[in-house]
Coordinates of C-alpha atoms in Angstrom, one line a residue:
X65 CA -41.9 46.8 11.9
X66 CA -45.4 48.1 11.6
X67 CA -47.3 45.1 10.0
X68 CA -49.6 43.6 12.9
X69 CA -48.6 40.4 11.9
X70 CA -45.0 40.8 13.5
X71 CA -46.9 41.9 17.2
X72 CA -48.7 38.6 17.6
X73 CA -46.3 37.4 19.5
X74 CA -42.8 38.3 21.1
X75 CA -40.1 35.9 20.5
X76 CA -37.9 33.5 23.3
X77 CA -35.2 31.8 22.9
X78 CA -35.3 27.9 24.0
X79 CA -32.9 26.2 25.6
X80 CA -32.7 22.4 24.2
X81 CA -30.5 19.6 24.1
X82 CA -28.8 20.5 21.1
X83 CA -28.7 24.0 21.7
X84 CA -30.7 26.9 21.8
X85 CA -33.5 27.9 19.2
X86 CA -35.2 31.6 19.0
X87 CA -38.9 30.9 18.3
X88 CA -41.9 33.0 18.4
X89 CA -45.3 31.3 19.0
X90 CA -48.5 32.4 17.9
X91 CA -52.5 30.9 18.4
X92 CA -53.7 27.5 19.7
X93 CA -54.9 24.2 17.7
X94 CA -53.2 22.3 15.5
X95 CA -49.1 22.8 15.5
X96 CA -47.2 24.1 12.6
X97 CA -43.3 24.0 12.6
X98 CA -43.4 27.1 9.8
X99 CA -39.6 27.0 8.5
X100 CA -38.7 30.6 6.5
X101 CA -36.5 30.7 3.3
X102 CA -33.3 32.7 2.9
X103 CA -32.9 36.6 4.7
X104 CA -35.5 35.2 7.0
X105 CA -36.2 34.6 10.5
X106 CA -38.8 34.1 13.2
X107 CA -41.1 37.4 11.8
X108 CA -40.9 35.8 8.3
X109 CA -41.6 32.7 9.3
X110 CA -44.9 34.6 10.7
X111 CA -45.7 36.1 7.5
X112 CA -45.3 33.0 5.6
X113 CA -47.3 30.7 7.5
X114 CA -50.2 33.4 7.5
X115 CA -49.8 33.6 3.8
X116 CA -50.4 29.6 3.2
X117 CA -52.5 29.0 6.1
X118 CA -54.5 32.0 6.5
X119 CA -54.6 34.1 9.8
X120 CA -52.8 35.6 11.7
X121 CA -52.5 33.2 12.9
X122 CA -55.6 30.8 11.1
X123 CA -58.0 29.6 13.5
X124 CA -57.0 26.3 15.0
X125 CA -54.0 26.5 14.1
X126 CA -50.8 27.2 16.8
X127 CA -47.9 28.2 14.3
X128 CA -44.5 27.4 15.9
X129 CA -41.8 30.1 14.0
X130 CA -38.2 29.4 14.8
X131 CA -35.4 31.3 13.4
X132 CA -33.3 28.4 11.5
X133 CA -29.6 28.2 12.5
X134 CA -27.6 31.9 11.5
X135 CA -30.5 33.6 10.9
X136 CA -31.4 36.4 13.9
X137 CA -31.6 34.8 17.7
X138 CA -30.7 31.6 16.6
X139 CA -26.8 30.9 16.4
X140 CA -25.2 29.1 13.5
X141 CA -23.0 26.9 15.4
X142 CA -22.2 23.7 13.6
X143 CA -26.5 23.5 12.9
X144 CA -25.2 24.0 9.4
X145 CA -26.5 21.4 7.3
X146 CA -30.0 20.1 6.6
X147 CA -29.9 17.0 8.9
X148 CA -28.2 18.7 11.6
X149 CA -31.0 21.6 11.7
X150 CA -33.9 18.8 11.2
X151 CA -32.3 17.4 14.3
X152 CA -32.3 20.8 16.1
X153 CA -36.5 21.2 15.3
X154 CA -36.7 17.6 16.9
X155 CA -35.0 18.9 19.9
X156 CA -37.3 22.0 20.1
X157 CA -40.4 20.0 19.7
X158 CA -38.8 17.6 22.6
X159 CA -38.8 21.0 25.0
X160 CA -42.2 21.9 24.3
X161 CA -43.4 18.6 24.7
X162 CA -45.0 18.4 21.1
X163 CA -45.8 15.2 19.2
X164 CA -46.7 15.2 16.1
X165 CA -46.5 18.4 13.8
X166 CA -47.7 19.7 10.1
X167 CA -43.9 21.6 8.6
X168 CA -44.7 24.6 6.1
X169 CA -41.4 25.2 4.3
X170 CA -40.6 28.3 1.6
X171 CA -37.9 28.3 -0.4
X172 CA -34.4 27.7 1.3
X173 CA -36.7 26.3 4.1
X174 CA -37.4 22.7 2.1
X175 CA -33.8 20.9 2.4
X176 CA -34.4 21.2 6.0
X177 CA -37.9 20.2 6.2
X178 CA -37.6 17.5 4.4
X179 CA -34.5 16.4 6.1
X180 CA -37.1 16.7 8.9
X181 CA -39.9 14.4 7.3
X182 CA -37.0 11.7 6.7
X183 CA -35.1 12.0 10.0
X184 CA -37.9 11.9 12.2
X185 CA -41.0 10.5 10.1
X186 CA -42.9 10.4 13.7
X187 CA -43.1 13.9 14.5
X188 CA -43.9 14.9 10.8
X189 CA -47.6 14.8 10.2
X190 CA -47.3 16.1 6.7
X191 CA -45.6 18.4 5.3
X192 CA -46.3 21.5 2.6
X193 CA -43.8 23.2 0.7
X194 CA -44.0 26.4 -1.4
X195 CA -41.5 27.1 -3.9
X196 CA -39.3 25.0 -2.2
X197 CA -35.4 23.5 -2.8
X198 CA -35.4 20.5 -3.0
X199 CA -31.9 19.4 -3.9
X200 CA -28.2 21.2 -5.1
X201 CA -29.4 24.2 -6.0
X202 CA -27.1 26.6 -7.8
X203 CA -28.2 30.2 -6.0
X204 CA -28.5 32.9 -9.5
X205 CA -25.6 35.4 -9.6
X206 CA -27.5 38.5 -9.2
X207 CA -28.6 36.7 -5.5
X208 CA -25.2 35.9 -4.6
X209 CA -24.0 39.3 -5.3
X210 CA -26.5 41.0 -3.0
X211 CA -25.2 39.1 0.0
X212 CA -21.7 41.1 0.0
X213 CA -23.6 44.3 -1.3
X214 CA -25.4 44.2 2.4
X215 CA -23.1 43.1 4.6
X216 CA -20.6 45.9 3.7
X217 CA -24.1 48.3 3.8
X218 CA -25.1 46.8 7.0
X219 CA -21.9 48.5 8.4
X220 CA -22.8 52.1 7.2
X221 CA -25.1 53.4 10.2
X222 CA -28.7 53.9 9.1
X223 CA -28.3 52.9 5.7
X224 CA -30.3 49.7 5.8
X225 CA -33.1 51.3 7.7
X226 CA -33.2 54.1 5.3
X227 CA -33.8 51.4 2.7
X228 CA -36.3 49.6 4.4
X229 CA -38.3 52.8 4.9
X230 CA -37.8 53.7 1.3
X231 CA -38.7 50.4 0.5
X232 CA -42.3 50.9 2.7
X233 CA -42.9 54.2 0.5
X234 CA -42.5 52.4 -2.8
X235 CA -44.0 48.8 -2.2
X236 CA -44.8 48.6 -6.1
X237 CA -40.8 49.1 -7.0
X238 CA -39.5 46.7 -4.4
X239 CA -42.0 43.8 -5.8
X240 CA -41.4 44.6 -9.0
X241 CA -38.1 42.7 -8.1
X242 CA -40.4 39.9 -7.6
X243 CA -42.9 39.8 -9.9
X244 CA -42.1 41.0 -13.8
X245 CA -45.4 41.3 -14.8
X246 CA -46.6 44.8 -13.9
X247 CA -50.7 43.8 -13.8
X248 CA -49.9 41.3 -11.3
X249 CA -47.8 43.0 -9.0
X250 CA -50.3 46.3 -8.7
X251 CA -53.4 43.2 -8.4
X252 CA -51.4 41.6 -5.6
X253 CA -50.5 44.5 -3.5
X254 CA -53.9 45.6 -4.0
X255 CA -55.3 42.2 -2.3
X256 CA -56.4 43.1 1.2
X257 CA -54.5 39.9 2.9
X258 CA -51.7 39.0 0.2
X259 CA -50.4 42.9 -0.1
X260 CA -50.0 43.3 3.2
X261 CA -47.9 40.5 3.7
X262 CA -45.8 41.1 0.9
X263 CA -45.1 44.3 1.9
X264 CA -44.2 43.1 5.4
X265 CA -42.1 40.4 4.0
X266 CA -40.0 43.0 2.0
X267 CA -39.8 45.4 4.8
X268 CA -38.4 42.2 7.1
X269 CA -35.3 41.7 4.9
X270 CA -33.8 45.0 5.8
X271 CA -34.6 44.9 9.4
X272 CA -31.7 43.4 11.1
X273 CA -30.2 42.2 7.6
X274 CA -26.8 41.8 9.4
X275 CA -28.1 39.5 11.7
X276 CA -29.5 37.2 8.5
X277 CA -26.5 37.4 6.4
X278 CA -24.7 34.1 8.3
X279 CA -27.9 32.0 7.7
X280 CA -27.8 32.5 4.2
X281 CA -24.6 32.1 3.5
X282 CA -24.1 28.9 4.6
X283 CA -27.5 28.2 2.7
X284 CA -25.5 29.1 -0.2
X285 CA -23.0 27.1 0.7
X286 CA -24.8 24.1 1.7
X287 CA -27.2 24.2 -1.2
X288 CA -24.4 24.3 -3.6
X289 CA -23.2 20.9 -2.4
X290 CA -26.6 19.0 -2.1
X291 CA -27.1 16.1 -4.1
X292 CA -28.5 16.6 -7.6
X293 CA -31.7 14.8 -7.1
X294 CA -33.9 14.3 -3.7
X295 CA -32.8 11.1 -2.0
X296 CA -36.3 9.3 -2.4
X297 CA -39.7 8.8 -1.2
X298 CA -40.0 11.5 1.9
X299 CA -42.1 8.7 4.3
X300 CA -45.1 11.6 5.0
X301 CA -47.1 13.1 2.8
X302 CA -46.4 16.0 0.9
X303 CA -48.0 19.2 -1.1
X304 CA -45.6 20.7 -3.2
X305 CA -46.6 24.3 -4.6
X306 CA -44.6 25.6 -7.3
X307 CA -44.3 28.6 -10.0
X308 CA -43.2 27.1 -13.7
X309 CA -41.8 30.2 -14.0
X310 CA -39.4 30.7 -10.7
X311 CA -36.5 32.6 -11.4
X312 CA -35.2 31.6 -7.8
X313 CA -35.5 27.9 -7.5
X314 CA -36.7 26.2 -10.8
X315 CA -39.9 24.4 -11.0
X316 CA -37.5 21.4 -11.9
X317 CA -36.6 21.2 -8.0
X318 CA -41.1 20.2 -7.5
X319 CA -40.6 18.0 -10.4
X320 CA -37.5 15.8 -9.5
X321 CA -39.0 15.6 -5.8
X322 CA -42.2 14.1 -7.4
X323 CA -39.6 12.1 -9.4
X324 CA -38.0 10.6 -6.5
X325 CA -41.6 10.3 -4.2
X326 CA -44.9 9.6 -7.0
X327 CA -46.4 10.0 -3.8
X328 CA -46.1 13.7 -3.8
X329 CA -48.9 15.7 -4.5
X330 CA -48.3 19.1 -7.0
X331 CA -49.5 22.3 -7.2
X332 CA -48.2 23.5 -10.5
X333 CA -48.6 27.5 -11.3
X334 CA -48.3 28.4 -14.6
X335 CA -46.4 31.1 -14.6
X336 CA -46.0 31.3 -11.2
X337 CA -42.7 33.1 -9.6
X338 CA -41.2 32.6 -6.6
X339 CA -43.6 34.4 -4.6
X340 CA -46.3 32.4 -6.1
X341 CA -48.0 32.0 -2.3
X342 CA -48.6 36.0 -2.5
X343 CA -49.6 35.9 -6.6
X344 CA -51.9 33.2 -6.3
X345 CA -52.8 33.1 -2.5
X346 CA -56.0 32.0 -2.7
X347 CA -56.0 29.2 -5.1
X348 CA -52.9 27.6 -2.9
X349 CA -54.8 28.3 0.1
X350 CA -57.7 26.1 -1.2
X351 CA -55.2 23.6 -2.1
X352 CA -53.8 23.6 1.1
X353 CA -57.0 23.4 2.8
X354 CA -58.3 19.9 0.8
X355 CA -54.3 18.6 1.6
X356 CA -55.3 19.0 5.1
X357 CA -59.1 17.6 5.5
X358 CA -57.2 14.6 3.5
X359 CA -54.9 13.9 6.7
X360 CA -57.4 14.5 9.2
X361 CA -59.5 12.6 7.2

């Protein structure tokens, strides 16, 4: 991986009560449990808090990475549900003697987090998720189907690197995967701090892919099973950012949250897709930022 972002820091593998958690840390000042979405890991989780919070990492800001159970260092075990992987995050913040922490959660990171929030309401200082599941979500075929598609790939030599350097040398056709609307996708490469995080974000996928392929299966899995509405008000505050027009999880998963909790404060992007944190960067930064002076406040 070339993108700076990934050489912050060097990832370790902690040992805790409920087993053992790969995690990369990266700054000093406030703590953020940053929780990745599906094909992720610790170097996504990277990228993804320095696209909401700014950085890397922001200033005053420590971002805590793990990989989440199945994905890279960080075995599956029986850490396969929501609650069972909040639980795990407790345990990790219990071995590095952390209180209190802000969760950032994208995508197939929010059952978790807010399993997290619920679980342990203590150790949750608030909690910001970006195009996040929030309940049973039924994963689109033309997702599933990639998940066989690169674990047989991952077992031709080379192939899956060749892809990812491919990928590198054509950023514009990769995140047209992402992004329908041709304008946008050239103006957001063309950002100096949202392009090169998509582009590291894309390359990410195909590094290791094998090693991410348990991890989101069992998301699939899981996430097919959740209830079909959130359980009810979360206990900590919450900033919800969501595109109207994600193709990946539905806006519908922001709005039944907000259903559930009043209490939940919305971001709503018209328009938005599921990378709506690299489309509109700024404008969710600067929501972020006024969700945070509001709980130091």
């Amino acid at each position: 991986m070339r993108d700076p972002i990934l050489r912050t820091a060097g990832p370790t593998v902690v040992t805790t009560a409920l087993g053992p958690v790969e995690v990369v840390e990266a700054g000093e000042g406030r703590p953020v449990l940053a929780l990745h979405g599906g094909m992720g890991g610790f170097d996504q989780g990277l990228i993804l808090a320095a696209a909401v919070l700014g950085g890397p990492p922001a200033a005053g800001v420590r971002v805590l990475a793990p990989s989440r159970p199945g994905y890279l260092g960080t075995p599956l075990g029986v850490r396969r549900t929501p609650e069972a992987q909040a639980d795990l995050y407790a345990a990790l913040l219990d071995r590095l003697g952390l209180g209190p922490v802000l969760v950032t959660a994208v995508s197939a990171g929010g059952p978790s987090a807010l399993a997290f929030a619920r679980r342990h309401p203590g150790r949750c200082a608030g909690l910001v998720l970006v195009s996040a599941c929030t309940a049973r979500l039924d994963v689109p075929a033309r997702v599933r189907a990639r998940l066989p598609m690169l674990k047989a790939m991952s077992r031709v030599p080379g192939l899956l690197p060749l892809m990812g350097w491919l990928a590198a040398r054509q950023p514009e056709k990769a995140a047209r995967a992402s992004i329908l609307d041709a304008a946008e996708c050239r103006r957001t490469l063309a950002d100096p701090e949202a392009g090169p995080l998509m582009r590291a974000l894309q390359e990410s996928v195909l590094h290791r892919a094998a090693a991410r392929l348990p991890g989101t299966a069992n998301d699939v899995a899981v996430f097919a099973a959740l209830p079909a509405q959130p359980e009810g008000p979360v206990g900590v505050p919450v900033l919800a950012v969501h595109g109207t027009g994600d193709r990946v999880v539905p806006f519908a998963h922001a709005e039944r949250l907000m259903a559930a909790d009043p209490s939940v404060e919305l971001m709503e992007v018209a328009g938005g897709e599921h990378v709506c944190l690299f489309t509109h960067m700024d404008a969710m930064r600067a929501r972020v930022r006024a969700f945070l002076g509001r709980l130091d406040g």
